[in-house]
Tab-separated table of C-alpha atoms in Angstrom:
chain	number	residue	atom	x	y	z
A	1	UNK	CA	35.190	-50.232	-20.812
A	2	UNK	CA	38.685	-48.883	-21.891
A	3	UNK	CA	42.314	-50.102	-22.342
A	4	UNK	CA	44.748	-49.624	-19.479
A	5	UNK	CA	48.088	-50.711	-19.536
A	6	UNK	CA	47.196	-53.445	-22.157
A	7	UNK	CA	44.184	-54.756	-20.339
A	8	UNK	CA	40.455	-54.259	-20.350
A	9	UNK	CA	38.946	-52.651	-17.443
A	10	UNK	CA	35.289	-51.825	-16.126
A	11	UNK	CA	35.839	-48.690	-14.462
A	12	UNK	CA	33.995	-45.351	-15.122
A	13	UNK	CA	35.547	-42.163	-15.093
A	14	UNK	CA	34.841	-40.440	-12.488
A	15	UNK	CA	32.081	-37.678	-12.521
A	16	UNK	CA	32.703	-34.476	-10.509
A	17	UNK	CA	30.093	-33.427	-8.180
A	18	UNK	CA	29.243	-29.677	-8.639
A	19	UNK	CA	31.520	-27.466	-6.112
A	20	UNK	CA	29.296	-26.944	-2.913
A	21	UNK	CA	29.155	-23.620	-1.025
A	22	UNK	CA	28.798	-22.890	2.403
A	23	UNK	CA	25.474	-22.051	4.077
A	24	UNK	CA	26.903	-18.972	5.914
A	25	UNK	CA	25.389	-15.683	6.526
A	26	UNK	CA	25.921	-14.649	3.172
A	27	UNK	CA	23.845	-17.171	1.646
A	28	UNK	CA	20.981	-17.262	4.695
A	29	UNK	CA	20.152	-13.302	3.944
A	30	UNK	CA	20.075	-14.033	0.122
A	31	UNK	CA	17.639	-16.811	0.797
A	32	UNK	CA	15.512	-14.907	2.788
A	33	UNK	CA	15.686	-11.900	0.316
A	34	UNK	CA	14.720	-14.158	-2.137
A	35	UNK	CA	11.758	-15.764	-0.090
A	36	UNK	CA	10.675	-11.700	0.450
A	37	UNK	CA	10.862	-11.188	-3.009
A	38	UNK	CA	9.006	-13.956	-4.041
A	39	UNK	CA	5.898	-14.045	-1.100
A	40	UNK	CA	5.434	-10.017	-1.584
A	41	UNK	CA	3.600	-10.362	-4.753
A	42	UNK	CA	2.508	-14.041	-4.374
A	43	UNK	CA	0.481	-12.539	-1.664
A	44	UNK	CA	-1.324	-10.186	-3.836
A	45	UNK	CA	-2.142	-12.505	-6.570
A	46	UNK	CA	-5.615	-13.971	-5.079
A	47	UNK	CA	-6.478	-9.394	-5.294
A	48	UNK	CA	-4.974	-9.886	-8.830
A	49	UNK	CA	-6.852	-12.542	-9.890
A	50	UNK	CA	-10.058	-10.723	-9.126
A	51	UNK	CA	-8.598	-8.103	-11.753
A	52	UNK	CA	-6.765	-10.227	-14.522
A	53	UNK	CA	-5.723	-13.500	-14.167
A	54	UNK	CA	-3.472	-13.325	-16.971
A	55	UNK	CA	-1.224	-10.612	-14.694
A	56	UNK	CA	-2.109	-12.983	-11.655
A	57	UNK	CA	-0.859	-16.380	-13.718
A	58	UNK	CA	1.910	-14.648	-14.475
A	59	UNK	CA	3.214	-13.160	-11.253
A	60	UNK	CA	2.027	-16.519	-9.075
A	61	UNK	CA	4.558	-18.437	-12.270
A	62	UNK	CA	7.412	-16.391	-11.196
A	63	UNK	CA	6.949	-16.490	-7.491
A	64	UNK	CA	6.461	-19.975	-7.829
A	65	UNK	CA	9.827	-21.094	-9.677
A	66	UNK	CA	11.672	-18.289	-7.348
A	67	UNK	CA	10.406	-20.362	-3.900
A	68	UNK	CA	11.775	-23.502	-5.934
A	69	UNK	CA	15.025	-22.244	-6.077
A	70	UNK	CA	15.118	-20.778	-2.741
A	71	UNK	CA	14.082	-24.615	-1.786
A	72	UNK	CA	17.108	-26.285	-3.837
A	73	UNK	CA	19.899	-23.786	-2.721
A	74	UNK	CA	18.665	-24.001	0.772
A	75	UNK	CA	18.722	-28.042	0.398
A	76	UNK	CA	21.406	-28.467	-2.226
A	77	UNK	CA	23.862	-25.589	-1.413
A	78	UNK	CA	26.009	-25.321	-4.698
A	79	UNK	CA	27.290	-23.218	-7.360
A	80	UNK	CA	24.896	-24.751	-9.608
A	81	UNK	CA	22.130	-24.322	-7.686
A	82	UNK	CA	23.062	-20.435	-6.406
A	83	UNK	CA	23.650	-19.551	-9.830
A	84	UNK	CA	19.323	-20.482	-10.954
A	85	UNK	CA	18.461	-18.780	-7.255
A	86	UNK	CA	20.473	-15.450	-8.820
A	87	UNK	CA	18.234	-15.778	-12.355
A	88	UNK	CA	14.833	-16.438	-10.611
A	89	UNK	CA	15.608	-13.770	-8.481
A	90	UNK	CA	16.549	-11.710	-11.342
A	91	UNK	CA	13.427	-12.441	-13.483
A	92	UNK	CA	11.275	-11.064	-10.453
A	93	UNK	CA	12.804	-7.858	-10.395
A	94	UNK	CA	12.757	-7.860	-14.388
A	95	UNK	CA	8.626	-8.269	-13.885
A	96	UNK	CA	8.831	-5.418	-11.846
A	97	UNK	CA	11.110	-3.366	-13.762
A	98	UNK	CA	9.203	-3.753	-17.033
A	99	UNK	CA	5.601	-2.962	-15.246
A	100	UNK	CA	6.503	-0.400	-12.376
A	101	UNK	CA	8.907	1.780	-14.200
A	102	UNK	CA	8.797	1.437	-17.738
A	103	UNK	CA	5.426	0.591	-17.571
A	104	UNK	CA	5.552	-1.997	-20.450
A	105	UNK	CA	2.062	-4.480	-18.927
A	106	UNK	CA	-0.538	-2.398	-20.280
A	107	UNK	CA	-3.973	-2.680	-18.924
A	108	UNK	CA	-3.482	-1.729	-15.502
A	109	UNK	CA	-0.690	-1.196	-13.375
A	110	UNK	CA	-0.057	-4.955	-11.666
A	111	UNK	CA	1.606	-3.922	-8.933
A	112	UNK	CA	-1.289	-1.925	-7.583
A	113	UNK	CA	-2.921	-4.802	-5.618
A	114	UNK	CA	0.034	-4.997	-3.465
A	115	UNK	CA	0.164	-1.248	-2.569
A	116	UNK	CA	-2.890	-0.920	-0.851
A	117	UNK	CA	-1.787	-0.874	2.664
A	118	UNK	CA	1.877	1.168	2.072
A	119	UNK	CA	2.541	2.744	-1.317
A	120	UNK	CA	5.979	1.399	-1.857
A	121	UNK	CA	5.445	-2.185	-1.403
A	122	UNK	CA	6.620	-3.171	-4.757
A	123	UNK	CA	9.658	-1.284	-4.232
A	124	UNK	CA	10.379	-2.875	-0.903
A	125	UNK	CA	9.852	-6.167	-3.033
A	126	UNK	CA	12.032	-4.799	-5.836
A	127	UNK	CA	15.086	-4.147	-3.242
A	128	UNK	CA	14.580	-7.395	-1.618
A	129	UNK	CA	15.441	-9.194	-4.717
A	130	UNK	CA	18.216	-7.282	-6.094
A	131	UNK	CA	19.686	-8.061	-2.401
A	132	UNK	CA	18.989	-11.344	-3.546
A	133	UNK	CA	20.614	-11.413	-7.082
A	134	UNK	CA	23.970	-9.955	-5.700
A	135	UNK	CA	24.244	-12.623	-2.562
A	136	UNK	CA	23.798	-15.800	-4.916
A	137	UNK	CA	25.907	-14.428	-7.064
A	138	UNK	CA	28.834	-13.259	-4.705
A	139	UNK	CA	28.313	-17.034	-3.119
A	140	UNK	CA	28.420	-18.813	-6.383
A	141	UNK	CA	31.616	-16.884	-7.353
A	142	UNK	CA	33.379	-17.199	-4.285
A	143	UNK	CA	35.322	-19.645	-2.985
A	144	UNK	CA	34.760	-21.359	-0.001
A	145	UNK	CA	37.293	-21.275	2.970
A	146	UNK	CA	38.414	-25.534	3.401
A	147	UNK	CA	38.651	-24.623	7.275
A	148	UNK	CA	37.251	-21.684	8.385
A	149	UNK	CA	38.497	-20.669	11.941
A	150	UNK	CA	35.006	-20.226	15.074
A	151	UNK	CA	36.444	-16.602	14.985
A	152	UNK	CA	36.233	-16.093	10.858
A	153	UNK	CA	32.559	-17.711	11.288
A	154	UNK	CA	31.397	-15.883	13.892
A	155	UNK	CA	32.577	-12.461	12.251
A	156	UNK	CA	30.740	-12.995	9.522
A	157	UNK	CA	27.672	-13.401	11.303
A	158	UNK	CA	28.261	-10.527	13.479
A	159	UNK	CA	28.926	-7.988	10.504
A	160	UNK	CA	25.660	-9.958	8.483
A	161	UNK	CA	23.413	-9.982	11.652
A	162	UNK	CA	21.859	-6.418	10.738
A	163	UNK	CA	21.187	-6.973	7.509
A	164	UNK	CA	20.020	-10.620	7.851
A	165	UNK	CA	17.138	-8.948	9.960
A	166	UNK	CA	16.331	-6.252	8.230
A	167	UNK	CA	15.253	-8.482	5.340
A	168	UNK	CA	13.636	-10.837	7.409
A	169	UNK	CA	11.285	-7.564	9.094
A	170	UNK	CA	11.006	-5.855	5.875
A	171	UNK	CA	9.893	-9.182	3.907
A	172	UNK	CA	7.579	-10.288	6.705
A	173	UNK	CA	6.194	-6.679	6.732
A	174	UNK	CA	5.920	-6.693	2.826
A	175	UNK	CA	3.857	-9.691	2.820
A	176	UNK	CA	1.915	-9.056	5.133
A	177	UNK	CA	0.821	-5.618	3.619
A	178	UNK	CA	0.547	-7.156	0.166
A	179	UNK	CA	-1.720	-9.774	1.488
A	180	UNK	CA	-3.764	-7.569	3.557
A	181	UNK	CA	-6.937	-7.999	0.869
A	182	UNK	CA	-6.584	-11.613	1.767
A	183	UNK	CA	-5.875	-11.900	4.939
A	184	UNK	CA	-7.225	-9.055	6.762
A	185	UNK	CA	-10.639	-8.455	8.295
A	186	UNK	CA	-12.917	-8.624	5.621
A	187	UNK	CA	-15.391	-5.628	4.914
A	188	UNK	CA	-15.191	-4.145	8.285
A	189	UNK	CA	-17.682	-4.917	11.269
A	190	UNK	CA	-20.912	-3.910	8.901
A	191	UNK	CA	-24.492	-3.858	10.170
A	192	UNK	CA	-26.387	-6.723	8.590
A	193	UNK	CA	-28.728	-4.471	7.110
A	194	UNK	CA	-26.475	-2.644	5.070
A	195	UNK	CA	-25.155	-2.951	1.562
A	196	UNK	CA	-21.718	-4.204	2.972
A	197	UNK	CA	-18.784	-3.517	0.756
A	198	UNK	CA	-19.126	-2.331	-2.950
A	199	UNK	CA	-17.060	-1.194	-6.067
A	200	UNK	CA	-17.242	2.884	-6.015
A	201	UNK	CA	-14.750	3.749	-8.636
A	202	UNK	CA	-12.299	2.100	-10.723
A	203	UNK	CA	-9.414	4.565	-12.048
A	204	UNK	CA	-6.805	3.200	-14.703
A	205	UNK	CA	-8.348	-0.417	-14.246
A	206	UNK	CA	-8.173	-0.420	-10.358
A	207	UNK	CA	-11.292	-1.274	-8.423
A	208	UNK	CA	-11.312	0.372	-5.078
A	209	UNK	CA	-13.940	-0.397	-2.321
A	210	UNK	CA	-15.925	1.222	-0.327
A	211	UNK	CA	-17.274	-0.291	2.887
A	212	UNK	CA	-21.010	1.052	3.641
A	213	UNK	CA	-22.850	0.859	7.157
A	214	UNK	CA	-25.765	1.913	8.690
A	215	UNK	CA	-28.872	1.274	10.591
A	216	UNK	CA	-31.914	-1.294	8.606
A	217	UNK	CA	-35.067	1.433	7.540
A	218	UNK	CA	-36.569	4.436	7.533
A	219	UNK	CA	-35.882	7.356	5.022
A	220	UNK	CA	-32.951	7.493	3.021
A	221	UNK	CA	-29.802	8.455	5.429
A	222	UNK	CA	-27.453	10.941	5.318
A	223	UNK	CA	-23.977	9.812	4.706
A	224	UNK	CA	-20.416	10.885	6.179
A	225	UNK	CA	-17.763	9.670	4.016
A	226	UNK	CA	-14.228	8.393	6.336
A	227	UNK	CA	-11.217	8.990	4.803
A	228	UNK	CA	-8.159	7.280	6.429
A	229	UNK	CA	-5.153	8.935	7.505
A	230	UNK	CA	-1.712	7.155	6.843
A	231	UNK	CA	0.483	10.195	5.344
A	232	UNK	CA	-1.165	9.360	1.704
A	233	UNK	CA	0.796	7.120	1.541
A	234	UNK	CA	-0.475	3.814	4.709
A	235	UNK	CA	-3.402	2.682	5.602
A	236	UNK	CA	-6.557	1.668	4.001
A	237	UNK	CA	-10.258	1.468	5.137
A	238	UNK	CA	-10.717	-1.340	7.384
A	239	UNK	CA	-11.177	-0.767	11.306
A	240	UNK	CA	-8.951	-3.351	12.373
A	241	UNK	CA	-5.420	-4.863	10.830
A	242	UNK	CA	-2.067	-3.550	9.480
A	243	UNK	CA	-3.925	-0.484	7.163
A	244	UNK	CA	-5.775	0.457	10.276
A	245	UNK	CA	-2.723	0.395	12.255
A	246	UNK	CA	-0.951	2.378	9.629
A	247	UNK	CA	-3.613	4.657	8.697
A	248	UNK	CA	-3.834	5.807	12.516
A	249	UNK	CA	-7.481	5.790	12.763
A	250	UNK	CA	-9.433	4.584	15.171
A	251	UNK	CA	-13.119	4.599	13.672
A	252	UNK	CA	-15.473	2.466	14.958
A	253	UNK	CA	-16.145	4.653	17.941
A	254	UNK	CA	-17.287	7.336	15.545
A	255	UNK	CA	-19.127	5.101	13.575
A	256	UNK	CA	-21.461	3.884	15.626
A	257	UNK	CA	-22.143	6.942	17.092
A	258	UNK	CA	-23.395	8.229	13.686
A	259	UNK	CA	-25.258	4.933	12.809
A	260	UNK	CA	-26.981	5.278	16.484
A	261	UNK	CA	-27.807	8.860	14.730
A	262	UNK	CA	-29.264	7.459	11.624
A	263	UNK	CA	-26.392	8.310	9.084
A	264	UNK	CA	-25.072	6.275	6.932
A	265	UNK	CA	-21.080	5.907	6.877
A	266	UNK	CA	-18.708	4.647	3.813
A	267	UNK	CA	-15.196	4.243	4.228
A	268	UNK	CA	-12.853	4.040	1.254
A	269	UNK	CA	-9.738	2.587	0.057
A	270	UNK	CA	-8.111	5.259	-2.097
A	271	UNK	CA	-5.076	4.796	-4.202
A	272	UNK	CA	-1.497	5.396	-2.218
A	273	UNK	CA	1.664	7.686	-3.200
A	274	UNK	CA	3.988	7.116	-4.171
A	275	UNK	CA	3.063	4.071	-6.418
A	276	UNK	CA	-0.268	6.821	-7.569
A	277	UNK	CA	1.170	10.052	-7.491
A	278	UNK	CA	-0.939	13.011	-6.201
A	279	UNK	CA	-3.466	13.829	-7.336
A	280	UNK	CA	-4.689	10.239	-7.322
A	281	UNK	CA	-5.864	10.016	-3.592
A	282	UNK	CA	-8.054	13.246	-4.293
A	283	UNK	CA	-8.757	11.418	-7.378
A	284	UNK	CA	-10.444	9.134	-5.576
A	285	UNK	CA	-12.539	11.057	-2.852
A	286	UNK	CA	-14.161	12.761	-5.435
A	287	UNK	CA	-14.925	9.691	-7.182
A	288	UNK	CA	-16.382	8.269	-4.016
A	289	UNK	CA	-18.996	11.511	-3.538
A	290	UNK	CA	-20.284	10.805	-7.068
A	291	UNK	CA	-20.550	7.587	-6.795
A	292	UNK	CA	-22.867	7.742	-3.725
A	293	UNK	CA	-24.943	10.443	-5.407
A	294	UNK	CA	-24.879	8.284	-8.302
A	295	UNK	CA	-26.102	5.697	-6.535
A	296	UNK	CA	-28.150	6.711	-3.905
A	297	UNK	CA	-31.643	4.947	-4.440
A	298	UNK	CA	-29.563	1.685	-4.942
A	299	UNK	CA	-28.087	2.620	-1.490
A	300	UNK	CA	-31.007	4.251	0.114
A	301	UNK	CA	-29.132	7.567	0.699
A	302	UNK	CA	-29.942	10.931	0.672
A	303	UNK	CA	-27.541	12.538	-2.024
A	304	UNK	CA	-28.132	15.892	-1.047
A	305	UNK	CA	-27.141	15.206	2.485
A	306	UNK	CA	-23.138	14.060	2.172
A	307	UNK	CA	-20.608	15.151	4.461
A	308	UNK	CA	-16.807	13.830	5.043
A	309	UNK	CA	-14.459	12.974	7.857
A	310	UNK	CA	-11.043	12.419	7.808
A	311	UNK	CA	-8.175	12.353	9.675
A	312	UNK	CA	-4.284	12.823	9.404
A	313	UNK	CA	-3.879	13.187	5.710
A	314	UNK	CA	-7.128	11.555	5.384
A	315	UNK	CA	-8.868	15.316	6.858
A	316	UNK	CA	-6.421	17.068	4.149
A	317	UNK	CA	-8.493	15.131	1.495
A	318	UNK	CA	-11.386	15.724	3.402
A	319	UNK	CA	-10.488	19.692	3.495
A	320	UNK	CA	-9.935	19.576	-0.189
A	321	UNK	CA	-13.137	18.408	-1.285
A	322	UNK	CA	-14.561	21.490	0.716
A	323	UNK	CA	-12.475	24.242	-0.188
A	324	UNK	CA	-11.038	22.710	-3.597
A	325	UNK	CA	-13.430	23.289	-6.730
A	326	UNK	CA	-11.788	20.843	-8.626
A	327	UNK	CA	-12.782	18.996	-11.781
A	328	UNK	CA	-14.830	16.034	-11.811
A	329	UNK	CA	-13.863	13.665	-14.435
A	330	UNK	CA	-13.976	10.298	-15.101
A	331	UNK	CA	-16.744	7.801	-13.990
A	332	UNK	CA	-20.300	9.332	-13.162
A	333	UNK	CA	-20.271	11.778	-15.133
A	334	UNK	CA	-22.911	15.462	-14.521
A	335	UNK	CA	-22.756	14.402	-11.064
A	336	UNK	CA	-20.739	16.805	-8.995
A	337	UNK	CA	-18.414	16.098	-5.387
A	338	UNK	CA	-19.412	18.736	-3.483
A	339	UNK	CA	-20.060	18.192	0.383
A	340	UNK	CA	-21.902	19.939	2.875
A	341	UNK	CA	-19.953	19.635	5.676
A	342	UNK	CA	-16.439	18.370	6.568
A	343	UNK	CA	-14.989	17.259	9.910
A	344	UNK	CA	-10.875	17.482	10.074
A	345	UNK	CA	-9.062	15.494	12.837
A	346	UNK	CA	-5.276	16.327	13.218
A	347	UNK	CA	-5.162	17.376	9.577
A	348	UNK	CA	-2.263	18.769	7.781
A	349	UNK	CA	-3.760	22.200	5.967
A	350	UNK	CA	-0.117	23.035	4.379
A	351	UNK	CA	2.761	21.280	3.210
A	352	UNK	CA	5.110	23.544	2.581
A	353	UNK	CA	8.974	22.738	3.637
A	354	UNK	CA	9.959	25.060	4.940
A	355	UNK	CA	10.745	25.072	9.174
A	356	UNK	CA	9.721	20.991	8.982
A	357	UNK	CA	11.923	19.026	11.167
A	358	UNK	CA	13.756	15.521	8.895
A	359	UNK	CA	11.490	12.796	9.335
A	360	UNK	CA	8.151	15.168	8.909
A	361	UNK	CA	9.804	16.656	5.557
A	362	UNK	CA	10.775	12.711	4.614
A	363	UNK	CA	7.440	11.767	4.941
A	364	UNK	CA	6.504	14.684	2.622
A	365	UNK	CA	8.838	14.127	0.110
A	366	UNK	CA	7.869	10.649	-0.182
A	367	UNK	CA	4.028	11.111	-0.361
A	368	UNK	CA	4.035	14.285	-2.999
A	369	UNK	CA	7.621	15.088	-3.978
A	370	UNK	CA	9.049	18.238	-4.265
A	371	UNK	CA	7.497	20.308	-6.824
A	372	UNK	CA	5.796	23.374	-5.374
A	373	UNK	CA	2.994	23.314	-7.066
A	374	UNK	CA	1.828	19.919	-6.371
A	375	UNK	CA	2.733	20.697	-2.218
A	376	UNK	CA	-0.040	24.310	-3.121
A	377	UNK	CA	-1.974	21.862	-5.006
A	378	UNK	CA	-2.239	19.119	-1.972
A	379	UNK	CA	-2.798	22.483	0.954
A	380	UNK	CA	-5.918	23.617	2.186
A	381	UNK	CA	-4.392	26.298	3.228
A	382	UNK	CA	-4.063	27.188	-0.629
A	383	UNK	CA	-7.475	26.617	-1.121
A	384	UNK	CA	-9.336	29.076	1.864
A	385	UNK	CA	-12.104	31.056	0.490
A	386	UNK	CA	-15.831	31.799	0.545
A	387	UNK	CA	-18.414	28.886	-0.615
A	388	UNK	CA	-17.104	26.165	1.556
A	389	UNK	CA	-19.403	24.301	3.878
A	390	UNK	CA	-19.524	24.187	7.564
A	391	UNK	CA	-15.656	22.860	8.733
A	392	UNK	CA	-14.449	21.174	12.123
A	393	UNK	CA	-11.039	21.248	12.715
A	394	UNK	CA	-9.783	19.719	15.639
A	395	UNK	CA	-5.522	19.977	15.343
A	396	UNK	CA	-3.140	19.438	12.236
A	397	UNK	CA	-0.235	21.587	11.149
A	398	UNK	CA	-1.072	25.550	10.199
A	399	UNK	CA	-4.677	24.014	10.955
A	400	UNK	CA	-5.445	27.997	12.982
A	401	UNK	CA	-3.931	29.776	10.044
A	402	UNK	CA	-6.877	27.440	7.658
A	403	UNK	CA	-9.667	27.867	9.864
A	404	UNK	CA	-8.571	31.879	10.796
A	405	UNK	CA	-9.019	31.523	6.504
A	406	UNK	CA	-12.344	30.053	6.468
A	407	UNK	CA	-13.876	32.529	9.211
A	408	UNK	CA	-12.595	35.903	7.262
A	409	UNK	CA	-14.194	34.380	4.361
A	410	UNK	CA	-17.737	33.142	6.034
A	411	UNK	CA	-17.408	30.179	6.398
A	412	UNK	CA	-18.756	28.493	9.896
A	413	UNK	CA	-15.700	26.989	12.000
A	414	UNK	CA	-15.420	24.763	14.723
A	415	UNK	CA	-12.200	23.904	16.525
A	416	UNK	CA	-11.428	21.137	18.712
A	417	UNK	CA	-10.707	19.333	20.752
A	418	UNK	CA	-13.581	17.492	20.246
A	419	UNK	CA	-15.196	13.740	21.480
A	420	UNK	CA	-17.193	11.853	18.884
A	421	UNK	CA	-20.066	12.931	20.368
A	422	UNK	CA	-19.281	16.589	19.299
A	423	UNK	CA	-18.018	15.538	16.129
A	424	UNK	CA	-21.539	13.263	15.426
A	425	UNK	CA	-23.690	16.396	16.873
A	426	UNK	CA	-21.655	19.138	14.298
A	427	UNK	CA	-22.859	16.552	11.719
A	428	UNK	CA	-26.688	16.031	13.073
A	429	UNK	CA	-26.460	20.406	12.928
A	430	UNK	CA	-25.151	20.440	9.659
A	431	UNK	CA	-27.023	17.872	7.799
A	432	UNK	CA	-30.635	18.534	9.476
């Protein structure tokens, strides 16, 4: 109670409600950046979790209290509630700021998990949320029109429209590639005699898999190892699902035309630029030939009978390991990565820049930068020279200039076009 006038009186002061904001375009996009932000690496947590679950407690903790505040602005539009939206926001890209470029979480890099299907997931998460940081704040700081006029509103959608879909695609996309260990087709369509899917290597704390098929007895098989194409920077091993799509393979055709052979076949996730930077896909091929020597009475392989396939970028990696003496380090060690033959579909054998039209030279860029040596380093066409096994090269940039190469230095070529029967039969010839 207080005095008024003399007299005692039972009213309250009244409390001031905090100033709403409108839900307008403005605040719509930042909610769905915010959602992107927050689903991209919620969706790789269950990978995480396999890994560390102190990395996966923490990133599912942040995602968590971000889709909270996303929840309460969405419901409780205010200045108040914009303002916590802006911080959660802001704390996501902080996670990803200390572990993705200052590299600060030790261990391993976190973000990896999420990269597996496109290279640059995190950063797509990453831009998503500092679209969401700036929107809450710009909402929370502005103020709100008492009467906006139909045209005023439905300018503001028009000029927001494009944007307000573009984060919607590239969030949806984001998650779905981050979540692709999750949700995808697990382990590929194996045969139920076969080992199924198995850790090959782990580089810098990362397991990567390797999916393993082939037909129940007789004598050890020889294997072909697939590598996916994708740029080196899409795709992942699976037959079916977004990495499929994006890796631009179609291998279950192939496959079973070698299992009806009696070969075994292993395809491989390998680590993706840019988040790995060349030479981390190679890296990882050559990890993936030692481990299947390492391992081939576990696996009931023949070790001296190991050929590759690839195609797109995935035949430049298979090119490499046949023309490329490179070092073998790391896990297995005294076993070697050398293959006897190699099969290249519509495989880059240079990368040079020069005479590449924008969106090839783009794609370039983005995969292996623009250092000169690292573009010699990633071309087959670099590499030519005698030793190599038996090639097949059926199309890929320069991929006539390689194989003229390989022939003037004695090596046996084959050039496409070719079915999968041709390309199982060059195999069957070279393996025998």
């Amino acid at each position: 109670m207080k005095v008024v006038g003399g007299q005692w009186s039972t009213s309250r002061p009244s409390t001031a409600s905090p100033p709403p904001v409108r839900r307008g375009p403005l605040l719509v996009t930042a909610v769905f950046a915010a959602l992107g932000g927050a689903l991209i690496p919620a969706a790789a947590v269950p990978a995480l979790w396999r890994i560390w679950q102190l990395y996966a407690m923490l990133f599912g903790a942040v995602a968590a209290v971000e889709l909270v505040a996303v929840v309460a602005v969405t419901g409780w539009p205010t200045r108040r509630t914009a303002h916590f939206a802006a911080l959660t926001a802001f704390a996501g890209l902080a996670l990803w700021v200390l572990s993705r470029p200052l590299g600060l979480l030790t261990r391993f890099d976190p973000w990896q998990p999420a990269d597996t299907v496109a290279g640059f997931t995190d950063w797509v998460a990453a831009g998503l949320q500092v679209v969401a940081v700036l929107g809450f704040l710009f909402v929370a700081r502005r103020r709100a029109h008492p009467r906006p006029s139909a045209l005023r509103r439905v300018s503001a959608w028009i000029a927001l429209f494009p944007v307000l879909v573009l984060v919607i695609v590239t969030g949806a996309a984001g998650t779905l590639a981050a979540g692709d260990g999750l949700t995808g087709t697990s382990a590929s369509t194996l045969l139920d005699s076969g080992p199924g899917t198995v850790e090959y290597c782990r580089p810098d704390g990362i397991p990567l898999a390797m999916d393993i098929s082939r037909r129940p007895g007789g004598p050890p098989a020889p294997v072909v190892l697939f590598l996916h194409g994708g740029g080196l920077v899409f795709g992942n091993r699976k037959p079916t699902g977004p990495g499929a799509l994006l890796g631009g393979a179609r291998s279950g055709p192939l496959r079973d035309e070698l299992t009806a052979r009696g070969f075994a076949v292993a395809a491989i996730d390998v680590r993706l630029t840019p988040a790995a930077p060349w030479p981390a896909p190679l890296a990882d091929a050559r990890c993936a030939v030692r481990f299947l020597k390492a391992n081939a009475a576990a696996l009931d392989v023949d070790p001296a009978r190991i050929a590759v396939w690839g195609t797109g970028t995935g035949g430049t990696l298979a090119s490499l390991l046949g023309v490329d003496r490179g070092p073998d380090t790391g896990q297995y060690p005294g076993r070697d990565s050398t293959v006897r033959a190699v099969a290249a579909v519509a495989a880059p054998a240079d990368f040079g820049l020069a005479g590449l039209d924008p969106l090839t030279r783009a794609s370039i860029l983005l995969a292996l930068g623009r250092s000169p040596a690292t573009l010699q380093a990633a071309s087959p066409l670099a590499h030519a020279g005698p030793g190599a096994p038996p090639f097949l090269l059926d199309g890929g940039r320069k991929s006539g200039e390689f194989a003229a190469r390989l022939r003037a230095a004695g090596v046996p070529v084959t050039e496409g076009p070719v079915s999968d029967r041709d390309t199982a039969a060059f195999f069957a010839a070279a393996l025998r």
